[in-house]
CSV table of C-alpha atoms in Angstrom, one decimal:
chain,number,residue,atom,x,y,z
A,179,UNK,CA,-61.3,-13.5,-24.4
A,180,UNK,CA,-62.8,-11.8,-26.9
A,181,UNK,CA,-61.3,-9.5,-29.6
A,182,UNK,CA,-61.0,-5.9,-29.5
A,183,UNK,CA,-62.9,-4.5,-32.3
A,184,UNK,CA,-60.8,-2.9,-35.0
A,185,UNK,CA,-60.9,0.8,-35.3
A,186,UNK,CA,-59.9,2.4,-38.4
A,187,UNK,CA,-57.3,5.2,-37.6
A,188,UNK,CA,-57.9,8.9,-38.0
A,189,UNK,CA,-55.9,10.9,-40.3
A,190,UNK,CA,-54.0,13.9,-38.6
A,191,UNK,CA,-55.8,17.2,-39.9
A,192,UNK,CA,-53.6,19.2,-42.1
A,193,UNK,CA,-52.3,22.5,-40.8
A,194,UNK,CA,-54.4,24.9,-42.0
A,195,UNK,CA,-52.9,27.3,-44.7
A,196,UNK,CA,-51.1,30.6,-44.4
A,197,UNK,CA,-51.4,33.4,-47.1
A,198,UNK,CA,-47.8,33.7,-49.2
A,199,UNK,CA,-45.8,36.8,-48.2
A,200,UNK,CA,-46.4,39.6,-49.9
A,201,UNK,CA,-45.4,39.7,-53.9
A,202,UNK,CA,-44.3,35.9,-53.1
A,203,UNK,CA,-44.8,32.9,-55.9
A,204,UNK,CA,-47.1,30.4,-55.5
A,205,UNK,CA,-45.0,27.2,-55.8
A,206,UNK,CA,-47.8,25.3,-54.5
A,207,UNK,CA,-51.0,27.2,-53.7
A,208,UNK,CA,-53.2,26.1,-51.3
A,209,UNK,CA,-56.7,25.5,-51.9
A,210,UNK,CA,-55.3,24.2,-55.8
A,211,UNK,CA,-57.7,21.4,-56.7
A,212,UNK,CA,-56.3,18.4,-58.3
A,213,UNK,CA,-54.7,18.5,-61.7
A,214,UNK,CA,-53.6,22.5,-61.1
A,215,UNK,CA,-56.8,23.9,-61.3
A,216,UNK,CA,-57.3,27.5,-58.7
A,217,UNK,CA,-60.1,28.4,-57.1
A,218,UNK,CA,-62.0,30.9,-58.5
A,219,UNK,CA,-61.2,34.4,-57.1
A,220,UNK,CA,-64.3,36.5,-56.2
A,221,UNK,CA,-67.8,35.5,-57.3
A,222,UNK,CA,-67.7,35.4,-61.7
A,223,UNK,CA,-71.1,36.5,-61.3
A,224,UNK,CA,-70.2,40.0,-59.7
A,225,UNK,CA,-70.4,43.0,-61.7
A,226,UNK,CA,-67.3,44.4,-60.3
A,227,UNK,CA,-63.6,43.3,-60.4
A,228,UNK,CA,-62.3,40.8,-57.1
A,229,UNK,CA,-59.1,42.8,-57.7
A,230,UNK,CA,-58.8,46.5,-57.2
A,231,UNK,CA,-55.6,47.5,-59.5
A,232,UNK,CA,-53.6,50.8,-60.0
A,233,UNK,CA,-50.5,52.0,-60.9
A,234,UNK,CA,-48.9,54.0,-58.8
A,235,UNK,CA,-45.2,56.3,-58.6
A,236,UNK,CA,-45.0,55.9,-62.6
A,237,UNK,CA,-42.6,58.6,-64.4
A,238,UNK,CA,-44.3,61.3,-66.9
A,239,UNK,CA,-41.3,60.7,-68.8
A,240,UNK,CA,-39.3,58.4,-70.4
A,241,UNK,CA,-36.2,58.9,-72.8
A,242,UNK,CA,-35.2,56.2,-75.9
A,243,UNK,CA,-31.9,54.6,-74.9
A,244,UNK,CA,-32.1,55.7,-71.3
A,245,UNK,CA,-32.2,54.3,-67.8
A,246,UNK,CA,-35.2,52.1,-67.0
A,247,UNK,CA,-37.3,53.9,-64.8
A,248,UNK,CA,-39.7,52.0,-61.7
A,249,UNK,CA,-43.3,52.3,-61.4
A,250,UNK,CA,-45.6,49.9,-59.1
A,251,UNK,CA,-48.6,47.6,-60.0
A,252,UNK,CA,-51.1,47.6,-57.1
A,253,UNK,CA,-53.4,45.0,-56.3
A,254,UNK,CA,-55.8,45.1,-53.8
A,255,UNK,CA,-58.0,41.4,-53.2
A,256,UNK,CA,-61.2,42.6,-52.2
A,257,UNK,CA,-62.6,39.1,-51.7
A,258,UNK,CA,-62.8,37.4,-48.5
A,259,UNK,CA,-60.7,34.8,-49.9
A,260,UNK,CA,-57.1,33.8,-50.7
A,261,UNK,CA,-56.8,34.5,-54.5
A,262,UNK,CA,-54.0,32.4,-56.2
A,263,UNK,CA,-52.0,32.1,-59.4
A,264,UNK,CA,-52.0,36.1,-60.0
A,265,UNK,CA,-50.7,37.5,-63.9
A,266,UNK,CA,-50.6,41.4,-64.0
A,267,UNK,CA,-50.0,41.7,-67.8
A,268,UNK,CA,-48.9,45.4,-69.0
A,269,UNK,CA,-50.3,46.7,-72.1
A,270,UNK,CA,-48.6,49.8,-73.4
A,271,UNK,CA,-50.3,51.6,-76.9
A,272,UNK,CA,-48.3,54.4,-77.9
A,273,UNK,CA,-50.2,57.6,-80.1
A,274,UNK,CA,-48.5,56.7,-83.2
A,275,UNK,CA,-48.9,52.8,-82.4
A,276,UNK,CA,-44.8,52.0,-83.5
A,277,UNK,CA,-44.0,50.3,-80.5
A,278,UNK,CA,-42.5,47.2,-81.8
A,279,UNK,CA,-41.3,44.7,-78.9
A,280,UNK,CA,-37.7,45.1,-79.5
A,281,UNK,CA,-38.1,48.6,-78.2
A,282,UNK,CA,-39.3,47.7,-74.8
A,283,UNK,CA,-37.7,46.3,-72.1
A,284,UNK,CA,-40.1,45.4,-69.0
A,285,UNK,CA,-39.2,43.8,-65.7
A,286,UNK,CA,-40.9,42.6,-62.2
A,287,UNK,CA,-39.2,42.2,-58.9
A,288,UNK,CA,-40.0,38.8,-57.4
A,289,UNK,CA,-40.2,39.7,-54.1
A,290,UNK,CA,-40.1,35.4,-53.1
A,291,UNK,CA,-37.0,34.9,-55.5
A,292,UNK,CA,-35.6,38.4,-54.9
A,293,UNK,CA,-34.9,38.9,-58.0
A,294,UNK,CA,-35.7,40.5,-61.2
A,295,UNK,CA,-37.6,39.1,-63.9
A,296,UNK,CA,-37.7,39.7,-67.5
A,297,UNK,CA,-40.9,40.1,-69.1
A,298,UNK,CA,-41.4,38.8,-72.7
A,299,UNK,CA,-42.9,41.6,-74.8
A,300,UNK,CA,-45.3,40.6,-77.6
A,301,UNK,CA,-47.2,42.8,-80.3
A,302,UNK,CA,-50.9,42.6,-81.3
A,303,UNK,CA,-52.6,43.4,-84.5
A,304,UNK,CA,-53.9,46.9,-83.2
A,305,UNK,CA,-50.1,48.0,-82.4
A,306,UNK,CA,-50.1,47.4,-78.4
A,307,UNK,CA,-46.8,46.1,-76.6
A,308,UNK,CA,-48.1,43.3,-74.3
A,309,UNK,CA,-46.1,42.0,-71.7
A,310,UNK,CA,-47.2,39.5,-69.1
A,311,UNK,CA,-46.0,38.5,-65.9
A,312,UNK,CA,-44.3,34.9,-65.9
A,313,UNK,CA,-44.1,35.0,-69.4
A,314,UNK,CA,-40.3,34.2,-69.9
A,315,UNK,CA,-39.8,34.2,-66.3
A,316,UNK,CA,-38.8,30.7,-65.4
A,317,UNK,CA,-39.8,29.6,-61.8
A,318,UNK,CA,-42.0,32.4,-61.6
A,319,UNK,CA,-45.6,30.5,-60.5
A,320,UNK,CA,-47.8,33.4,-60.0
A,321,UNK,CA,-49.0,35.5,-57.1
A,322,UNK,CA,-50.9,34.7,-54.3
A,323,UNK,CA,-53.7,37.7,-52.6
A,324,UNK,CA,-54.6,37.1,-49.3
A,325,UNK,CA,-57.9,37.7,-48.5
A,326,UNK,CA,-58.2,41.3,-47.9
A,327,UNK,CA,-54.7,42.1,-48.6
A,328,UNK,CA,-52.8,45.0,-50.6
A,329,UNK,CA,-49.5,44.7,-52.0
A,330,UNK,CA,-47.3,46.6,-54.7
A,331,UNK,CA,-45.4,44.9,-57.2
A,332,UNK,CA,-42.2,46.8,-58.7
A,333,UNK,CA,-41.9,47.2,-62.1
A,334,UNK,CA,-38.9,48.9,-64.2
A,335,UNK,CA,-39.6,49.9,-67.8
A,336,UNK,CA,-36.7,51.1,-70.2
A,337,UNK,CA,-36.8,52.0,-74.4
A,338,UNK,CA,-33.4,50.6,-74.9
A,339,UNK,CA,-33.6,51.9,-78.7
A,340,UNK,CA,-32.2,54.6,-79.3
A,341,UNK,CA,-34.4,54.9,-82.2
A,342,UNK,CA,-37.5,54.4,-80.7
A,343,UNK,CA,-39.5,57.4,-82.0
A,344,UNK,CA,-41.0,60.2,-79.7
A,345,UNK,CA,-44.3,59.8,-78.7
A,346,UNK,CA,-47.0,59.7,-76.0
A,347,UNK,CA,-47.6,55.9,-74.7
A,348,UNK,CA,-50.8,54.8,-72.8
A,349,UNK,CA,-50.1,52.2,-70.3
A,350,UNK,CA,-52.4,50.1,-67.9
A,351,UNK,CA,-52.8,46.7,-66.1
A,352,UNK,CA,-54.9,43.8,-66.6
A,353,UNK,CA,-54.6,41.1,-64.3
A,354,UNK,CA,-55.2,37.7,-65.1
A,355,UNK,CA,-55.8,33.9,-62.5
A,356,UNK,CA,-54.6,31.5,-64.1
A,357,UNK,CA,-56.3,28.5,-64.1
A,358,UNK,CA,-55.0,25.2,-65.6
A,359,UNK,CA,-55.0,26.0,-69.7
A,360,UNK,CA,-57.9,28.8,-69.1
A,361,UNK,CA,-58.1,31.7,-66.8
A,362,UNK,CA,-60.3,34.8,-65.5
A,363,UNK,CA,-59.9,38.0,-66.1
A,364,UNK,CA,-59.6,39.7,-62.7
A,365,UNK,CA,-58.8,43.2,-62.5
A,366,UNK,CA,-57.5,46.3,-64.9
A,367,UNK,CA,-56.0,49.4,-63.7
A,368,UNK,CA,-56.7,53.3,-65.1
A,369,UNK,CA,-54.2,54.5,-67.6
A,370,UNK,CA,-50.9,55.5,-66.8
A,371,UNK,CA,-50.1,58.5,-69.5
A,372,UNK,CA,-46.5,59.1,-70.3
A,373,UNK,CA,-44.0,60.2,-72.9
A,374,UNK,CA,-40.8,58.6,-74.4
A,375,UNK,CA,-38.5,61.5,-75.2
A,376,UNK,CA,-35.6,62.1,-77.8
A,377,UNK,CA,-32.4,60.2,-77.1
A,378,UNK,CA,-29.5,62.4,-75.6
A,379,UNK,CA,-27.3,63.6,-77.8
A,380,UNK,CA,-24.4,61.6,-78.4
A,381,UNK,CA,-21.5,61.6,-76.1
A,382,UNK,CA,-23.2,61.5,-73.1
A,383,UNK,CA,-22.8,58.3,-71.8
A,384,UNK,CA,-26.0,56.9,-69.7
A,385,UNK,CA,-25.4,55.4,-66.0
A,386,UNK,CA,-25.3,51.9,-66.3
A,387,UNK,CA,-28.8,49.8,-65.2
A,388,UNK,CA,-28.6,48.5,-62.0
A,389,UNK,CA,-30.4,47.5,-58.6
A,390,UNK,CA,-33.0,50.9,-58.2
A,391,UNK,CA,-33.0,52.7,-54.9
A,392,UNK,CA,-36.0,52.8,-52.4
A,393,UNK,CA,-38.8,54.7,-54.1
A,394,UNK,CA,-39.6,57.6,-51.8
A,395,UNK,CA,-41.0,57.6,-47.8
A,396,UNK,CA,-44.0,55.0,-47.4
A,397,UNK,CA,-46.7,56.2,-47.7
A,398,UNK,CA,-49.2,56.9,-44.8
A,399,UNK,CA,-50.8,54.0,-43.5
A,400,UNK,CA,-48.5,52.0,-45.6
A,401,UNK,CA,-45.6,49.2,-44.2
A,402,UNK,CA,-43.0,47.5,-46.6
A,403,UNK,CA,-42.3,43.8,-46.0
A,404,UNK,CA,-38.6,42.3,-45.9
A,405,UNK,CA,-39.3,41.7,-50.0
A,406,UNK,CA,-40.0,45.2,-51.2
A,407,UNK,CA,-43.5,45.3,-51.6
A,408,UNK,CA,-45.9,47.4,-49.6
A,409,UNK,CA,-48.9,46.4,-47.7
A,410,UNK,CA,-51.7,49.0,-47.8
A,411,UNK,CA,-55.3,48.6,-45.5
A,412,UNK,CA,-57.3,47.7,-48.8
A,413,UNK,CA,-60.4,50.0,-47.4
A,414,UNK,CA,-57.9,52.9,-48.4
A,415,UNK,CA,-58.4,52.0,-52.5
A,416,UNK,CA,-61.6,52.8,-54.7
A,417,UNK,CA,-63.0,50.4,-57.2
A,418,UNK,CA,-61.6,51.1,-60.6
A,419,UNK,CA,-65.7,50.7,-62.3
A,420,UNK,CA,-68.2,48.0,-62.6
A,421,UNK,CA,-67.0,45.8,-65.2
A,422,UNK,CA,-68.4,42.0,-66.1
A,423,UNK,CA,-65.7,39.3,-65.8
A,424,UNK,CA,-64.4,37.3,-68.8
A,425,UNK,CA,-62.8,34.3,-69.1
A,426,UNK,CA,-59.5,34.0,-70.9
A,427,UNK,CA,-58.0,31.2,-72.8
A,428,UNK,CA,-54.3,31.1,-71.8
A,429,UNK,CA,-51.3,29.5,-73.3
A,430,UNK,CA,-50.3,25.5,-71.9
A,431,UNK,CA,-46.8,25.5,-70.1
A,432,UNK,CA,-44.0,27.1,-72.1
A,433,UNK,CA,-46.0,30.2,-73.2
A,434,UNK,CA,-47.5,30.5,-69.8
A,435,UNK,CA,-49.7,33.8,-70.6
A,436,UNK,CA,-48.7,34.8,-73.9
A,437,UNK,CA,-51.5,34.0,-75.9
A,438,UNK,CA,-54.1,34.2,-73.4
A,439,UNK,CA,-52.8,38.4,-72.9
A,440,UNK,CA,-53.7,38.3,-77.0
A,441,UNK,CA,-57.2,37.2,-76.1
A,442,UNK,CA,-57.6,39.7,-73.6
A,443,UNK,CA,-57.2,42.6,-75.5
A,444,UNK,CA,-59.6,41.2,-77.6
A,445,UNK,CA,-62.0,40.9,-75.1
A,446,UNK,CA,-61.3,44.0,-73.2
A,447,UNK,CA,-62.3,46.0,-77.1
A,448,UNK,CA,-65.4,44.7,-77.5
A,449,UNK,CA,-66.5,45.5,-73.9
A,450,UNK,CA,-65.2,48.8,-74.3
């Protein structure tokens, strides 16, 4: 009788990928090729930013060795696919550019974690407080966009110092994929204009820090997910302006986005 022939066997297909939950880390992104390395979100050669960024619910004021006070970071991915390995980085210049980083205390909620993360606060040579998101944040792998998605990402900001001097601070949001040791720069928000008032006179103790309370009634056409960040219909958001991309070169593990936030300011001047 004669032998069967020998059929090689077919590998099972892989489920096919689900978008991360809304402000969730990216432990293992799909669609990472080998060796770490993201897909590139958007088309580089587009004129306009693949994310849509704002921030929204921010204070006007802000007084030195007070209570940190919440603002969001929106990000809207206007792309029509999953964008992985998401920094915002917050740059803060202040008028008189004194910020030093000691002053500034700056943290994200981790909606996957549920927890709050301390961001790492660095200085440049033009007087801007830098602070990116994962820098100094152990565990913290990024953020992943679904494709057409919208989601806020809580932020608290405090002035600890109670001599940090009095003055009017300019804030926005760049946002930054990491990729391997490089990275694209994706998205920037508009300014966020505040001031950091006088301390309180002494002997009046400040409430203690703690876990903030809701911010405020959704707003319309708006739903908040189980992790605290809010999903908005990404038609609702303008572009923030036509603006070439630029590639970033980031810090290796250990600095995460440090260095590569540096860079970016650097970038971000000359195209301005």
């Amino acid at each position: 009788m004669p032998a069967a022939p020998a059929v090689a066997p077919t590998a099972p297909s892989p489920p096919a990928s689900q978008p991360s939950p809304p402000g969730a880390a990216s432990p293992a992104a799909p669609g990472a090729a080998p060796g770490g390395q993201q897909p590139v979100c958007g088309d580089p050669g587009a004129a306009e930013f693949p994310i849509v960024t704002r921030i929204v619910q921010g204070p006007g004021e802000y007084r030195a060795g007070g209570d940190a006070r919440e603002f969001s970071v929106e990000l809207s991915n206007t792309t029509a696919q999953p964008c992985l390995d998401i920094h915002p980085v917050v740059v803060l210049a202040g008028q008189a550019r004194a910020l030093q980083p000691d002053m500034v205390r700056l943290e994200f909620f981790d909606g996957a974690a549920r927890t709050w993360r301390h961001v790492t606060i660095e200085k440049t040579d033009q007087g801007e407080a830098v602070g990116a998101f994962g820098a100094g944040s152990g565990g913290f792998a990024g953020l992943s966009l679904p494709a057409g998605g919208t989601f806020s990402v809580r932020v608290r900001l405090a002035f600890p110092d109670r001599a940090t001097a009095p003055d009017t601070v300019v804030a926005n949001a760049a946002v930054v994929q990491r990729r391997g040791a490089d990275g694209d720069w994706v998205g920037e928000s508009d300014d966020y204009r505040f001031d950091v008032l006088a301390p309180e006179p002494t002997g009046r103790p400040s409430a203690p820090v703690g876990e903030p309370e809701a911010s405020g009634p959704p707003v319309p056409g708006e739903r908040t997910g189980e992790d605290g960040t809010a999903w908005r219909n990404p038609h609702e958001l303008a572009a923030t302006g036509a603006r070439p991309w630029h590639s970033v070169g980031l810090a290796t593990a250990g600095g995460v986005l440090l260095a590569g936030a540096v860079v970016l300011l650097l970038m971000r001047r000359r195209v301005r």
